[in-house]
Amino acid sequence: MSEKIHQYLLANTLDVSRRLNKLITSNGPIFLKVQRSGDLILQLAKIVAGQQLSTKAADSIWSRVELMINENDTTVSKLFVGKNSNILRSCGLSRNKIRAIIGMVASFKAKKLSKEALFEKEYTSLTQAITSLWGFGVWSSDMVAISFFGHEDVWPDKDLAIRKGIERLAENDFDKQQEILNVCSPYRTYLARHIWQGLDQKKI
């Protein structure tokens, strides 16, 4: 499927943006991973921990959380409870992020949310469910829709890197940005992944 999507994007972007077409060619096919057996609570916690931070800073904070989990032979669900708020601050997490993760964990424990039910939802319903959690906005929902649920047509326009990348590819032409988004639908997740990869590798 990824090869077919790759060819679709190449064909549709050729006459719209040669810079984007060249980037897609250089990156090669992009593969999405659907994590049906993955740990959704851990993924959501990690996403919140990285909100509004550089990748380096987010990774540094999460590595301290992982160290605390491993040293105490525990899990995210058991670690993120109210009585541990102060020790969690030592990992570099803000009080609001700790509150958000504790609340999210509690919602799953109370069965207000479940991984199985969320996998059945289309993008809009998934976004509504995730953003109903305190401290979880559209950016967080988009990140989990892409990285965990493998939705194919997510355009994470709350992400600063994505905004920067599409502006460069469209040469700061808003109408051209919209045209790029239109021709890449219904596979805008792949467009986003190409942009992230292009920025990481300094191709954009």
Tab-separated table of C-alpha atoms in Angstrom:
chain	number	residue	atom	x	y	z
A	1	MET	CA	0.000	0.000	0.000
A	2	SER	CA	2.776	2.456	0.863
A	3	GLU	CA	4.305	2.083	-2.600
A	4	LYS	CA	0.931	2.872	-4.215
A	5	ILE	CA	0.544	5.923	-1.988
A	6	HIS	CA	4.101	6.973	-2.838
A	7	GLN	CA	3.304	6.835	-6.551
A	8	TYR	CA	0.025	8.699	-5.948
A	9	LEU	CA	1.863	11.553	-4.213
A	10	LEU	CA	4.557	11.697	-6.867
A	11	ALA	CA	1.995	11.916	-9.665
A	12	ASN	CA	-0.206	14.473	-7.910
A	13	THR	CA	2.547	16.848	-6.793
A	14	LEU	CA	4.561	16.987	-10.008
A	15	ASP	CA	2.691	19.952	-11.502
A	16	VAL	CA	2.002	21.667	-8.171
A	17	SER	CA	5.377	21.785	-6.423
A	18	ARG	CA	8.569	20.478	-7.969
A	19	ARG	CA	10.344	21.061	-4.645
A	20	LEU	CA	7.882	18.790	-2.873
A	21	ASN	CA	7.988	16.246	-5.663
A	22	LYS	CA	11.777	16.164	-5.419
A	23	LEU	CA	11.549	15.753	-1.629
A	24	ILE	CA	9.120	12.818	-1.918
A	25	THR	CA	11.380	11.185	-4.502
A	26	SER	CA	14.430	11.649	-2.271
A	27	ASN	CA	12.693	10.361	0.877
A	28	GLY	CA	11.252	7.289	-0.810
A	29	PRO	CA	8.108	5.465	0.391
A	30	ILE	CA	6.883	6.305	3.882
A	31	PHE	CA	5.429	3.556	6.072
A	32	LEU	CA	2.854	4.113	8.819
A	33	LYS	CA	2.758	1.804	11.802
A	34	VAL	CA	-0.531	0.847	13.432
A	35	GLN	CA	0.246	-0.141	17.028
A	36	ARG	CA	-2.713	-2.340	17.970
A	37	SER	CA	-0.594	-4.215	20.516
A	38	GLY	CA	1.192	-1.068	21.723
A	39	ASP	CA	0.895	0.783	25.021
A	40	LEU	CA	-1.461	3.689	24.309
A	41	ILE	CA	-1.230	5.151	27.816
A	42	LEU	CA	2.554	5.318	27.559
A	43	GLN	CA	2.329	6.890	24.094
A	44	LEU	CA	-0.116	9.562	25.264
A	45	ALA	CA	2.033	10.332	28.302
A	46	LYS	CA	5.126	10.706	26.144
A	47	ILE	CA	3.303	13.015	23.722
A	48	VAL	CA	2.118	15.304	26.530
A	49	ALA	CA	5.595	15.338	28.067
A	50	GLY	CA	6.955	16.630	24.755
A	51	GLN	CA	4.390	19.379	24.194
A	52	GLN	CA	5.927	22.715	23.133
A	53	LEU	CA	9.478	21.406	23.503
A	54	SER	CA	12.274	20.678	21.083
A	55	THR	CA	12.815	17.020	20.262
A	56	LYS	CA	16.068	17.072	22.235
A	57	ALA	CA	14.458	18.544	25.358
A	58	ALA	CA	11.457	16.196	25.130
A	59	ASP	CA	13.715	13.145	24.764
A	60	SER	CA	15.799	14.260	27.751
A	61	ILE	CA	12.751	14.585	30.009
A	62	TRP	CA	11.224	11.314	28.849
A	63	SER	CA	14.497	9.460	29.397
A	64	ARG	CA	14.308	10.512	33.077
A	65	VAL	CA	10.720	9.249	33.278
A	66	GLU	CA	11.779	5.923	31.757
A	67	LEU	CA	14.668	5.686	34.214
A	68	MET	CA	12.259	6.243	37.112
A	69	ILE	CA	9.917	3.576	35.698
A	70	ASN	CA	12.741	1.058	35.293
A	71	GLU	CA	14.366	1.758	38.669
A	72	ASN	CA	11.040	1.250	40.449
A	73	ASP	CA	9.974	-1.697	38.276
A	74	THR	CA	6.671	0.022	37.562
A	75	THR	CA	4.545	1.347	34.681
A	76	VAL	CA	3.238	4.720	33.531
A	77	SER	CA	-0.196	3.833	34.917
A	78	LYS	CA	1.201	3.065	38.354
A	79	LEU	CA	3.741	5.884	38.442
A	80	PHE	CA	1.418	8.710	37.408
A	81	VAL	CA	-0.809	8.988	40.449
A	82	GLY	CA	-1.413	11.989	42.679
A	83	LYS	CA	0.880	10.944	45.520
A	84	ASN	CA	3.870	10.914	43.114
A	85	SER	CA	3.396	14.450	41.773
A	86	ASN	CA	6.407	15.907	43.578
A	87	ILE	CA	8.878	13.194	42.583
A	88	LEU	CA	7.657	13.408	38.984
A	89	ARG	CA	8.645	17.073	38.997
A	90	SER	CA	12.261	15.927	39.371
A	91	CYS	CA	12.056	14.513	35.836
A	92	GLY	CA	11.566	18.019	34.463
A	93	LEU	CA	7.817	17.743	33.916
A	94	SER	CA	5.692	20.803	34.613
A	95	ARG	CA	2.839	20.606	37.110
A	96	ASN	CA	0.299	20.957	34.299
A	97	LYS	CA	1.820	18.105	32.305
A	98	ILE	CA	1.843	15.879	35.378
A	99	ARG	CA	-1.789	16.788	36.022
A	100	ALA	CA	-2.695	16.005	32.404
A	101	ILE	CA	-1.014	12.596	32.440
A	102	ILE	CA	-2.465	11.646	35.833
A	103	GLY	CA	-5.930	12.621	34.573
A	104	MET	CA	-5.482	10.636	31.368
A	105	VAL	CA	-4.365	7.542	33.296
A	106	ALA	CA	-7.383	7.886	35.600
A	107	SER	CA	-9.745	8.070	32.618
A	108	PHE	CA	-8.439	4.773	31.254
A	109	LYS	CA	-8.571	3.144	34.704
A	110	ALA	CA	-12.191	4.294	35.070
A	111	LYS	CA	-12.904	2.885	31.580
A	112	LYS	CA	-14.067	6.263	30.299
A	113	LEU	CA	-11.663	5.569	27.424
A	114	SER	CA	-10.284	2.333	26.024
A	115	LYS	CA	-7.711	1.556	23.371
A	116	GLU	CA	-10.095	-0.843	21.654
A	117	ALA	CA	-12.891	1.735	21.393
A	118	LEU	CA	-10.513	4.436	20.168
A	119	PHE	CA	-9.265	2.165	17.389
A	120	GLU	CA	-12.845	2.008	16.081
A	121	LYS	CA	-13.135	5.791	15.727
A	122	GLU	CA	-12.543	7.826	12.608
A	123	TYR	CA	-10.343	10.926	12.836
A	124	THR	CA	-12.938	13.484	13.969
A	125	SER	CA	-14.352	11.232	16.703
A	126	LEU	CA	-10.852	10.259	17.836
A	127	THR	CA	-9.915	13.934	18.095
A	128	GLN	CA	-13.022	14.656	20.169
A	129	ALA	CA	-12.240	11.780	22.526
A	130	ILE	CA	-8.573	12.695	23.057
A	131	THR	CA	-9.180	16.429	23.411
A	132	SER	CA	-11.865	15.749	26.033
A	133	LEU	CA	-8.960	14.954	28.358
A	134	TRP	CA	-7.630	17.895	30.365
A	135	GLY	CA	-4.334	19.137	28.914
A	136	PHE	CA	-4.692	17.317	25.602
A	137	GLY	CA	-5.185	19.588	22.593
A	138	VAL	CA	-5.476	19.000	18.877
A	139	TRP	CA	-1.686	18.753	18.477
A	140	SER	CA	-1.519	15.885	20.975
A	141	SER	CA	-4.472	14.164	19.321
A	142	ASP	CA	-2.910	14.505	15.866
A	143	MET	CA	0.394	13.082	17.083
A	144	VAL	CA	-1.257	9.971	18.504
A	145	ALA	CA	-3.527	9.623	15.451
A	146	ILE	CA	-0.391	9.473	13.290
A	147	SER	CA	2.096	7.609	15.494
A	148	PHE	CA	-0.186	5.096	17.188
A	149	PHE	CA	-3.435	4.705	15.255
A	150	GLY	CA	-1.890	5.111	11.800
A	151	HIS	CA	-4.550	7.418	10.364
A	152	GLU	CA	-3.597	8.258	6.790
A	153	ASP	CA	-5.149	11.696	6.280
A	154	VAL	CA	-4.070	13.771	9.277
A	155	TRP	CA	-2.738	17.258	8.646
A	156	PRO	CA	-1.145	18.430	11.949
A	157	ASP	CA	-1.284	22.162	11.301
A	158	LYS	CA	-0.753	22.944	14.994
A	159	ASP	CA	2.811	21.629	14.633
A	160	LEU	CA	5.327	24.448	14.152
A	161	ALA	CA	7.708	22.329	12.085
A	162	ILE	CA	4.903	21.360	9.725
A	163	ARG	CA	3.915	24.990	9.305
A	164	LYS	CA	7.504	25.968	8.552
A	165	GLY	CA	7.948	23.108	6.104
A	166	ILE	CA	4.798	23.706	4.070
A	167	GLU	CA	5.532	27.440	3.915
A	168	ARG	CA	8.973	26.737	2.479
A	169	LEU	CA	7.676	24.211	-0.024
A	170	ALA	CA	4.935	26.602	-1.138
A	171	GLU	CA	7.344	29.563	-1.124
A	172	ASN	CA	5.106	31.432	1.360
A	173	ASP	CA	2.184	31.296	-1.079
A	174	PHE	CA	-0.976	30.450	0.912
A	175	ASP	CA	-2.979	29.426	-2.168
A	176	LYS	CA	-0.177	27.073	-3.177
A	177	GLN	CA	-0.183	25.571	0.329
A	178	GLN	CA	-3.878	24.799	-0.058
A	179	GLU	CA	-3.284	23.306	-3.489
A	180	ILE	CA	-0.575	21.034	-2.086
A	181	LEU	CA	-2.903	19.893	0.690
A	182	ASN	CA	-5.702	19.256	-1.782
A	183	VAL	CA	-3.648	17.122	-4.160
A	184	CYS	CA	-2.147	15.105	-1.296
A	185	SER	CA	-5.547	14.243	0.206
A	186	PRO	CA	-6.511	11.611	1.377
A	187	TYR	CA	-2.892	10.895	2.337
A	188	ARG	CA	-1.854	14.072	4.143
A	189	THR	CA	-0.256	12.104	6.984
A	190	TYR	CA	2.343	10.956	4.469
A	191	LEU	CA	2.877	14.562	3.379
A	192	ALA	CA	3.486	15.519	7.016
A	193	ARG	CA	5.943	12.670	7.466
A	194	HIS	CA	7.808	13.711	4.320
A	195	ILE	CA	8.062	17.267	5.656
A	196	TRP	CA	9.337	16.152	9.075
A	197	GLN	CA	11.926	13.910	7.416
A	198	GLY	CA	12.914	16.691	5.021
A	199	LEU	CA	13.443	19.147	7.868
A	200	ASP	CA	15.394	16.618	9.952
A	201	GLN	CA	17.703	15.905	7.018
A	202	LYS	CA	17.904	19.591	6.029
A	203	LYS	CA	16.391	18.956	2.595
A	204	ILE	CA	13.851	21.761	3.010
